[in-house]
Amino acid sequence: MLLLGCIKEVSDYELVISLPNGLSGFVPVTQISDAYSKLLSKEVAQGELLEDLNSLSDMYSPGMLVRCIVTSVEKSADGRRSIKLSIDPKKVNKGLNASALASGMLLSGFVSSVEDHGYLIDIGVSGTHAFLPRQKAQNYIKAVTRGPDLKIGQNLNCIIVEVKNEGRVVRLSADRSEVAASLATEQQNWALSSLLPGLVVKARVQKVAPLGIKLSFLSSFTGIVDFMHMDPEKSMNYSPDQVVKACILSIHPASKVVRLTLRQAFLHPGGSPNQLSSDRIGAVVEESTVKAFYKQFGAVFELDDGTLAFARLKHLSKTRKSFKPGAFKTGCKHKCRIIDYSLMDEMCIVSLKYQIIEARFLQYQDIHTGDVVQGKVLALKPIGMQVKVTDGIKGLVPSMHLADVILKQPEKKYNIGDEVRCRVLECNPAGRKLILTLKKSLVQSKLPLLSNYEDAKAGLITHGFVVCAREFGCIVKFYNDVKGLVPKNELSSEPISCPDKVFHEGQVVKVMVLKCEPQQERLLLSFRLSSKPASEDKKECTPKKKQEVKYQIGEMVDVKVLKKKDSGLEVSILEDEGNVIASIPTVHLSDFVATCKLLWHCLQEGDVLPRVMCLSDKGEQIILSRKSAVISAVQEEQVVRSFSEIQPGMLLTGYVRNVMPFGVFVEFPFGVTGLAPKVSMSDKFVTDTRDHFVVGQTVIAKVMSIDEEKQRVLLNLKVSECSSGDSAAESFALLNQYFKEMKEIRNLLRRRGEPSMARGLCEFVPGKELQLVVQDVKEDGSALFSGSCVTGLTVTATRYHLGDKNIVPGEKTKALILHVDALTSKVYVSLREELLKQ
């Protein structure tokens, strides 16, 4: 069976595909295309990474439409159906042959080779060579692809432009406007065996019924549009003989049933269906209104925000016996919970089942490290126990974690179906990975959890488990793969000559944190809970100069630079006659990440910095900050001084403490910290958290929820959620502050007389026009320039900023300065006419 699908999730080894009518399937990494499978086999055989083998996440992203063929439908252990798919063109386009190919046909293919003037495309038709000229792929590459080229294994919608030698050679186009405007026509001679999902056709309405519409198209075909795929704007206005545009959704070769959609998002090939905000999934809707009830399928509801949702029959009541059709008349109101979103139906999937509405966990994103969860034993395997937490959430208890002691025969203690109480060691929603422990000492522990290096403060006592005991000491692991070393001299108050004889793998231990370096992920621990740290560590921590603890958080001071270090500046506080030593970390020199590095480079020993704020004073060291947004928040009392003051909905100014694969930790003045999970970090789709935030970056965060018992705060960093109202005014205020700081740096350099940097910053301001000579045009389309006015500087323009100009080395041209990077002596310019005219 052929289906049109939409990519829902991308992992290392498979694509999760949304299918019509709320179904889902998956494409294994081996079912992409022949060329991609050959590269995978080559990499496995060589045992090393290949440069031209791109990961699935490099080529595919959620929201992309793909043509699929069902390869198998299997039932899993818990009775759920698993639909295995392939997007290999040899399987999808198997109904086509070379003689059937015609100009104007819309096919899906895969890049099999990158050539000088274009790309060889695998369209899965035996004996046919398909070529895509580079110029016919340019606007697709600019809009969709990361990088200057298409990648081997990348999926494309292509139109046949020219057919030669009876279909043995075809020329293609991937131009977005041509693809979007394509229509399947009778002249292209489509047969039922060659018909493809994703084709847009002109169709005539034959019959209108409550469950859908019957259409005729391409003169000889008939198809069905079900109630979920009528255009919501026109669903009541269809009439016989009306001509409509429709898109083929599926073709069943055995029953010869063709299903189509009239939804607007599918009527322009190359587009994407509308997506739902991820924070809506799991939401409980108190009043949803029945729009229509279909006794064999389910009901369509209108939610509180006006969007439509569908509930399958089994989700309308607890059991079939308790189901009452009379409760689902049009206009009836019900409480429901959004459990999923079907991209292919552009509709929320909801459930009215009480146990689902009240469920604590619905998806992996709802589970947090340290949560105690109930589950059922699904299977016992050599690597551990598989546990079912809910219908859609499974976790693994590694064999080391089946009990406080290592079990040699776990099947004697546990049976399939047993209820178990576990604690979450690690949860990765993106990879659908959940690691649990059944160790009672960890599950019942009342001590604070250690799930990130930032929380590892000296003196913290917590539970962990031994993963390694050697002659140098023990390595102890905590939650989220945080681990630390207990050196030999901290194992006990009595000397231990052979730690591996005293401690064993998996042993739960109580430890105390001696020292932590979060940036390096280095953690030093001790089993000696009552004693002080070893004398040598003590000596290392003692400040050189004894100082009284008297500076309040938020207090403003003037300072003089004593010493420049890699991590920041060592300064003396002038109000105390220079007797008190403090430090300003580099990331706290400014709200702007780039300005921090520039200011650190420009400042010298002896320089005075006025109005710096005390951020923390813990006796050993005073930490100061120059971040104007943080200073303003403290002075205007837009801060929380303790956990008890935090309320959901608050907007707080803070700075990034750490960037982890699962999210970002944010610290606020007075030491309160919170976590922005990956799904709440950005309005854009987040693949790698490090692409979006850096340590020390100033942020405005919205408090989403608080867990008083665990002292945990969940945050949202999406710009769309974190504006106080007047976003334009906020943006201009930030820009104004940036230019003010750059002006201060320019003045500092002028006084110091630093020629190259001062000239770069002072003379070359954004917006200034330059007369330049083209020096070189690179392969990626960018260009380098020279000129008498830019001697000693690197002047560059990206391909986009060359506009439509075809420049050659030696040519003279006008350019506009976009940005000056004084640290690298680089000037970025634009040749685009619309900017030069301004």
XYZ file of C-alpha atoms in Angstrom, residues 59 75 129 145 203 210 300 322 377 403 420 526 581 618 660 665 684 704 719 794 804:
21
model
C 18.735 15.573 5.703
C 1.878 -6.669 16.504
C 19.134 7.875 -15.715
C 19.100 22.601 2.719
C -11.399 16.179 -9.579
C -22.058 12.286 5.823
C -14.909 15.240 15.954
C -20.134 1.841 29.167
C 7.162 -5.688 34.031
C 17.921 -4.567 43.326
C 7.059 -2.231 40.238
C 34.235 11.769 49.849
C 39.669 41.067 46.097
C 30.046 33.366 49.943
C 23.010 20.134 28.420
C 20.011 25.510 33.258
C 12.552 26.964 16.297
C 6.183 27.339 33.644
C 10.950 34.492 22.627
C 39.702 40.695 5.935
C 22.239 38.922 -8.162
